[in-house]
mmCIF file of C-alpha atoms and ligand atoms in Angstrom:
data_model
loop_
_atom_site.group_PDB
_atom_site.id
_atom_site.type_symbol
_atom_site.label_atom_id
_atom_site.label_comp_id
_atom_site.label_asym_id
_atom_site.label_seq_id
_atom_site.Cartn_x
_atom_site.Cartn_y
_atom_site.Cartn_z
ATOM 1 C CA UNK A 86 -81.217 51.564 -17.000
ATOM 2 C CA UNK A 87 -84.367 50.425 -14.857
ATOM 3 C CA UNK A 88 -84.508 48.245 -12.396
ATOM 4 C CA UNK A 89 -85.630 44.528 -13.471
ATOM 5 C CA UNK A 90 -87.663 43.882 -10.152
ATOM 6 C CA UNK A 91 -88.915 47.171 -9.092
ATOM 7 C CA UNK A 92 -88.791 49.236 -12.781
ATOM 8 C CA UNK A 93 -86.736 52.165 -10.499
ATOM 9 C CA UNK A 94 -84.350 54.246 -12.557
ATOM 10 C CA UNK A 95 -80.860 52.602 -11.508
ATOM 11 C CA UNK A 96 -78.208 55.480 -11.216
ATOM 12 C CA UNK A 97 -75.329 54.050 -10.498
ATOM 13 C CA UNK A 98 -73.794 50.249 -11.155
ATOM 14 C CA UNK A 99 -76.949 47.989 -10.864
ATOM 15 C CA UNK A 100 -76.480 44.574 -8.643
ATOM 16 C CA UNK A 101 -76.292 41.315 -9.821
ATOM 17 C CA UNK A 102 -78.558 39.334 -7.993
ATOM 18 C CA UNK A 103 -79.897 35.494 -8.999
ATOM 19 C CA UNK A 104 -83.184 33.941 -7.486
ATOM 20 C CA UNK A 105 -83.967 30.701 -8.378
ATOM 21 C CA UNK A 106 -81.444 30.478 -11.401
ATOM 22 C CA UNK A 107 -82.702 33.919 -12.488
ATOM 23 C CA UNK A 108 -80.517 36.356 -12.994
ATOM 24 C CA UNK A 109 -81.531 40.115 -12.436
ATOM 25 C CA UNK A 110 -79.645 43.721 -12.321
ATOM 26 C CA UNK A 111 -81.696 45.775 -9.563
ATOM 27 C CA UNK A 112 -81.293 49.138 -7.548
ATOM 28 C CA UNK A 113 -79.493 49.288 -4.578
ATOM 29 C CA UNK A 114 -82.882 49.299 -2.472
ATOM 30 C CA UNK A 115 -83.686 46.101 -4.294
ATOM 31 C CA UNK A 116 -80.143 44.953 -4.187
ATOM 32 C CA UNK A 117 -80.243 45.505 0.243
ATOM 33 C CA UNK A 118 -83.546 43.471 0.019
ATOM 34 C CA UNK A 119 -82.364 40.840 -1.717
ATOM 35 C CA UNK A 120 -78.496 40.780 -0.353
ATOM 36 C CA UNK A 121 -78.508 37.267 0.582
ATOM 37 C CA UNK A 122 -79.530 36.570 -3.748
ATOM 38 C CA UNK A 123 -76.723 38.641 -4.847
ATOM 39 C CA UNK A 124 -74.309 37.220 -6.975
ATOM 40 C CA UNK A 125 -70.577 37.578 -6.214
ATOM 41 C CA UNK A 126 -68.178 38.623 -8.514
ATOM 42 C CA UNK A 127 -65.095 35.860 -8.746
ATOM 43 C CA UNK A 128 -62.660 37.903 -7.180
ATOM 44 C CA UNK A 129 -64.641 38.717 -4.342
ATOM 45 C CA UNK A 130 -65.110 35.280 -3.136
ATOM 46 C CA UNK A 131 -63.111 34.926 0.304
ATOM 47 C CA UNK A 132 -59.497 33.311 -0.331
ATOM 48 C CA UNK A 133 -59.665 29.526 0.076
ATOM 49 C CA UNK A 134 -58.010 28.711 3.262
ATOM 50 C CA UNK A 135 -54.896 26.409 2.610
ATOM 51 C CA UNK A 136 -55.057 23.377 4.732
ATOM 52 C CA UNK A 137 -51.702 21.595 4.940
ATOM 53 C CA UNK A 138 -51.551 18.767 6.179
ATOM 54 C CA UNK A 139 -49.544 17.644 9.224
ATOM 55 C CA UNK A 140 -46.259 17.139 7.985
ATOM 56 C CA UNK A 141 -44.512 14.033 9.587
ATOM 57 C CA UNK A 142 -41.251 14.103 9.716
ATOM 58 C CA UNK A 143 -39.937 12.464 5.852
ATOM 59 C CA UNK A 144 -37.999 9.051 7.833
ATOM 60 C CA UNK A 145 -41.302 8.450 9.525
ATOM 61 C CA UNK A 146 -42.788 5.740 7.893
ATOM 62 C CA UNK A 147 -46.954 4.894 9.571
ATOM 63 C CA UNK A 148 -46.216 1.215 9.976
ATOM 64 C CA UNK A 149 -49.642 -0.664 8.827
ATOM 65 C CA UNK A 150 -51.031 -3.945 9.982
ATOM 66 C CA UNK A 151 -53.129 -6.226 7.678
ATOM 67 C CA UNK A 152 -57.132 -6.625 9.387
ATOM 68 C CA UNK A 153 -56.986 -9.845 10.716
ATOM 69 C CA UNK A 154 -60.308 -10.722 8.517
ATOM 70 C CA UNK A 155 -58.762 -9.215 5.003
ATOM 71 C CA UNK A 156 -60.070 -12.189 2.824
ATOM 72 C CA UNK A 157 -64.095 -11.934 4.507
ATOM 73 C CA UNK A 158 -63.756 -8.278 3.698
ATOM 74 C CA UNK A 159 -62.765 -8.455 0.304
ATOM 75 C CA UNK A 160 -64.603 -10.939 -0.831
ATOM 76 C CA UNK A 161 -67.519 -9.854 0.982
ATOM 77 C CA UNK A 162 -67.152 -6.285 -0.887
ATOM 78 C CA UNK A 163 -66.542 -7.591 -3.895
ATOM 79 C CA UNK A 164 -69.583 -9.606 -4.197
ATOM 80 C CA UNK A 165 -71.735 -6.627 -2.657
ATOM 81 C CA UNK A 166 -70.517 -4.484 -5.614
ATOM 82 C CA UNK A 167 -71.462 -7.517 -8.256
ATOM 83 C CA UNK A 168 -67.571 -7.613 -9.241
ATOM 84 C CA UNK A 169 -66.416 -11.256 -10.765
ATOM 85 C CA UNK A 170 -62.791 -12.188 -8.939
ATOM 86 C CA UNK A 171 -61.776 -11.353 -13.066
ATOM 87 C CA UNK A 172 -63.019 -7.950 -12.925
ATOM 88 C CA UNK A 173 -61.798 -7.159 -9.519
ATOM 89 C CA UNK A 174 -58.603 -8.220 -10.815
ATOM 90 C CA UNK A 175 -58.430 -6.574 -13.859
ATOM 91 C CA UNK A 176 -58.819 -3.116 -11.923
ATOM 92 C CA UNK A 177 -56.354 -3.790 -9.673
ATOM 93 C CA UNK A 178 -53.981 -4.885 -11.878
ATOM 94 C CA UNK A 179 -53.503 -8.631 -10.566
ATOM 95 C CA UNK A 180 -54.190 -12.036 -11.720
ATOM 96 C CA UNK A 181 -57.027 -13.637 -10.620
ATOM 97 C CA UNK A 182 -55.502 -16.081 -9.028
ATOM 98 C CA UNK A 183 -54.226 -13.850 -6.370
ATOM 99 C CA UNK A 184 -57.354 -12.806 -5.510
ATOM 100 C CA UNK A 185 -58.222 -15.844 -5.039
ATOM 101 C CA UNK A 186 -55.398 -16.468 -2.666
ATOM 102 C CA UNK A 187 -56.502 -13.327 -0.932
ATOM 103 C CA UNK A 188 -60.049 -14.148 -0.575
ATOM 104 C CA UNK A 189 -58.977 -17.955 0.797
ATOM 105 C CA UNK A 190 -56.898 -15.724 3.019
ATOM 106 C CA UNK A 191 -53.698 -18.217 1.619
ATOM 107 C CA UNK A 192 -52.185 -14.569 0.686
ATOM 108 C CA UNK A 193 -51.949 -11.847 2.381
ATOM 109 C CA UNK A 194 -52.245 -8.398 0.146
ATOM 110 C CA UNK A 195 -48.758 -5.573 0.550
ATOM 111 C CA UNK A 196 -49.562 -2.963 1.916
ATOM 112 C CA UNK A 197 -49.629 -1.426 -1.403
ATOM 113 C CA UNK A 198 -52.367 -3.615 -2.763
ATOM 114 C CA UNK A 199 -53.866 -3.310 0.092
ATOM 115 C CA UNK A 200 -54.300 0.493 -0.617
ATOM 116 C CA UNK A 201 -55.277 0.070 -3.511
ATOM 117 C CA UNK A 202 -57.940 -2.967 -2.567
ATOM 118 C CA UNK A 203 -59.523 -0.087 0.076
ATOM 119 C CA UNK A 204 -59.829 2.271 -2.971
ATOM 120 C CA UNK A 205 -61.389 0.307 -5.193
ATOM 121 C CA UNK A 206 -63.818 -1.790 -2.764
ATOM 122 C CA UNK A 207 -64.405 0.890 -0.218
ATOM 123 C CA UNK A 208 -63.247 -0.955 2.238
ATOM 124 C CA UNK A 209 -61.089 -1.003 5.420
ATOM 125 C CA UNK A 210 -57.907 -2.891 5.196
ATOM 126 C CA UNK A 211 -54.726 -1.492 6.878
ATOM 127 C CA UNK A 212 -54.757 -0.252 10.541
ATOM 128 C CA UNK A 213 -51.561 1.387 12.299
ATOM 129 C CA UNK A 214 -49.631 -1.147 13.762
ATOM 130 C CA UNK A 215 -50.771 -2.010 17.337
ATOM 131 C CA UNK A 216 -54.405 -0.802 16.865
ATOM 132 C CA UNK A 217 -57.455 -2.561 18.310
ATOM 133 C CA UNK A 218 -60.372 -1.829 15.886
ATOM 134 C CA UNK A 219 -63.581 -1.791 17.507
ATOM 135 C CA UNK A 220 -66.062 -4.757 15.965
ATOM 136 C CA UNK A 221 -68.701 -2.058 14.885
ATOM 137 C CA UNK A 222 -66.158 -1.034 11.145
ATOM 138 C CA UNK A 223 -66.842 -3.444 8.967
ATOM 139 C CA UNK A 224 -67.273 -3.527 5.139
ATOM 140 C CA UNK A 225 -70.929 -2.251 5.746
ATOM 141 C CA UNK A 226 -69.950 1.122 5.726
ATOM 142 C CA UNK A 227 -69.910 1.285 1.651
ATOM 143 C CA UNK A 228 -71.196 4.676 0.804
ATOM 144 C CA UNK A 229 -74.056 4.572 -1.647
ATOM 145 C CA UNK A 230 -72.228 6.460 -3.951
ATOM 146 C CA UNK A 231 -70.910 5.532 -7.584
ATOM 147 C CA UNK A 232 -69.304 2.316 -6.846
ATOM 148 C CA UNK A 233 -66.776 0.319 -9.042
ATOM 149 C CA UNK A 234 -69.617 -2.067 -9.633
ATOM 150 C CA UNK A 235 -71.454 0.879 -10.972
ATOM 151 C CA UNK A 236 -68.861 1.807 -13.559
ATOM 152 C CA UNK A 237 -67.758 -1.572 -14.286
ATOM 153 C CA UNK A 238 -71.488 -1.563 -15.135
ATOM 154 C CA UNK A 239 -71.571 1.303 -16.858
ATOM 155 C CA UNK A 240 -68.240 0.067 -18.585
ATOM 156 C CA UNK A 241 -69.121 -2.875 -19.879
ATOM 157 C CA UNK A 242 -72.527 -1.639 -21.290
ATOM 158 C CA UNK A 243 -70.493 0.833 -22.990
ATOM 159 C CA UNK A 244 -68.556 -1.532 -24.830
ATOM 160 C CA UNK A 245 -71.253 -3.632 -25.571
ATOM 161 C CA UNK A 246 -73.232 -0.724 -27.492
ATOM 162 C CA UNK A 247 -69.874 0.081 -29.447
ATOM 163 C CA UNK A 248 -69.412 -3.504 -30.492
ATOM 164 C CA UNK A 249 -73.317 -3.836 -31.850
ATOM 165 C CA UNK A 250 -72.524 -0.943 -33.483
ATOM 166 C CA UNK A 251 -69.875 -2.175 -35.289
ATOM 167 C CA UNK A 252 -71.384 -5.366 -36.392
ATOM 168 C CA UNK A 253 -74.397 -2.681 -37.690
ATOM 169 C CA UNK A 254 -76.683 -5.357 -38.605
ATOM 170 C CA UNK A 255 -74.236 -7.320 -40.086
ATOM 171 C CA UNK A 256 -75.155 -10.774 -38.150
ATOM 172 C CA UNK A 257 -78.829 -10.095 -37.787
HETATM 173 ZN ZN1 ZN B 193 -85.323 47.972 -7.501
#
């Protein structure tokens, strides 16, 4: 077979090699030209290295403090991501009535639900016990990523278009 970039005669295996999404099988001149284009073959890839993680011993238990400022920072996330106290507590699994409490600061979240309020709001809630955390961490530090707003959004359009479509033109 040829060459696709330089039309040589290949004589052995051609290379693999992808520029800009385009695949080609070139020479072995073409394929030293191009080296940093050619495409790997699976099992060549380099062996992920395993990370583990820091094992702890199992008794130790990370003892977690509540921020001092919980309720401003969940409340102040949750309104930054458009979330209704409702919503927020449908995804967490909670009445609304306890986020309420929490955002009047009347209740203070486990440490469980306060995992699973960082999670969701993208927010900073637990610190290990006896840490000072400096001013400058706040709830500003949402990425600008997806958010739960975002698929809430994206949620409740969702359902919206499936329940038009099942009135089809029946009201209207
Ligand atoms: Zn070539």
């Amino acid at each position: 077979m040829e060459c696709e970039l330089c039309g040589k005669t290949i004589s052995g295996k051609p290379t693999k090699i992808r520029i800009e999404g385009v695949v080609l099988l070139v020479c072995s001149d073409c394929a030293r030209k191009y080296s940093e284009f050619i495409v790997k073959r699976p099992q060549a890839r380099a062996p992920r290295p395993i990370r583990r993680p820091k094992r702890t011993p199992l008794s130790y238990e990370p003892q977690y403090d509540i921020v001092e400022d919980y309720s401003e920072r969940i409340k102040e996330a949750r309104e930054m991501l458009g979330l209704t106290r409702e919503l927020l507590a449908r995804e967490l699994g909670e009445k609304e009535s306890v986020i309420r409490r929490l955002e009047a600061g009347s209740l203070v979240p486990t440490i469980d639900m306060a995992r699973r309020l960082e999670r969701l709001l993208r927010i900073k809630l637990l610190v290990p016990k006896g840490y000072e955390e400096e001013p400058s961490i706040t709830t500003r530090s949402v990425r600008p990523e997806l958010t739960l707003g975002d698929i809430v959004v994206i949620r409740e359009r969702r359902e919206r278009k499936r329940r038009e479509a099942n009135e089809g033109g029946s009201s209207r």
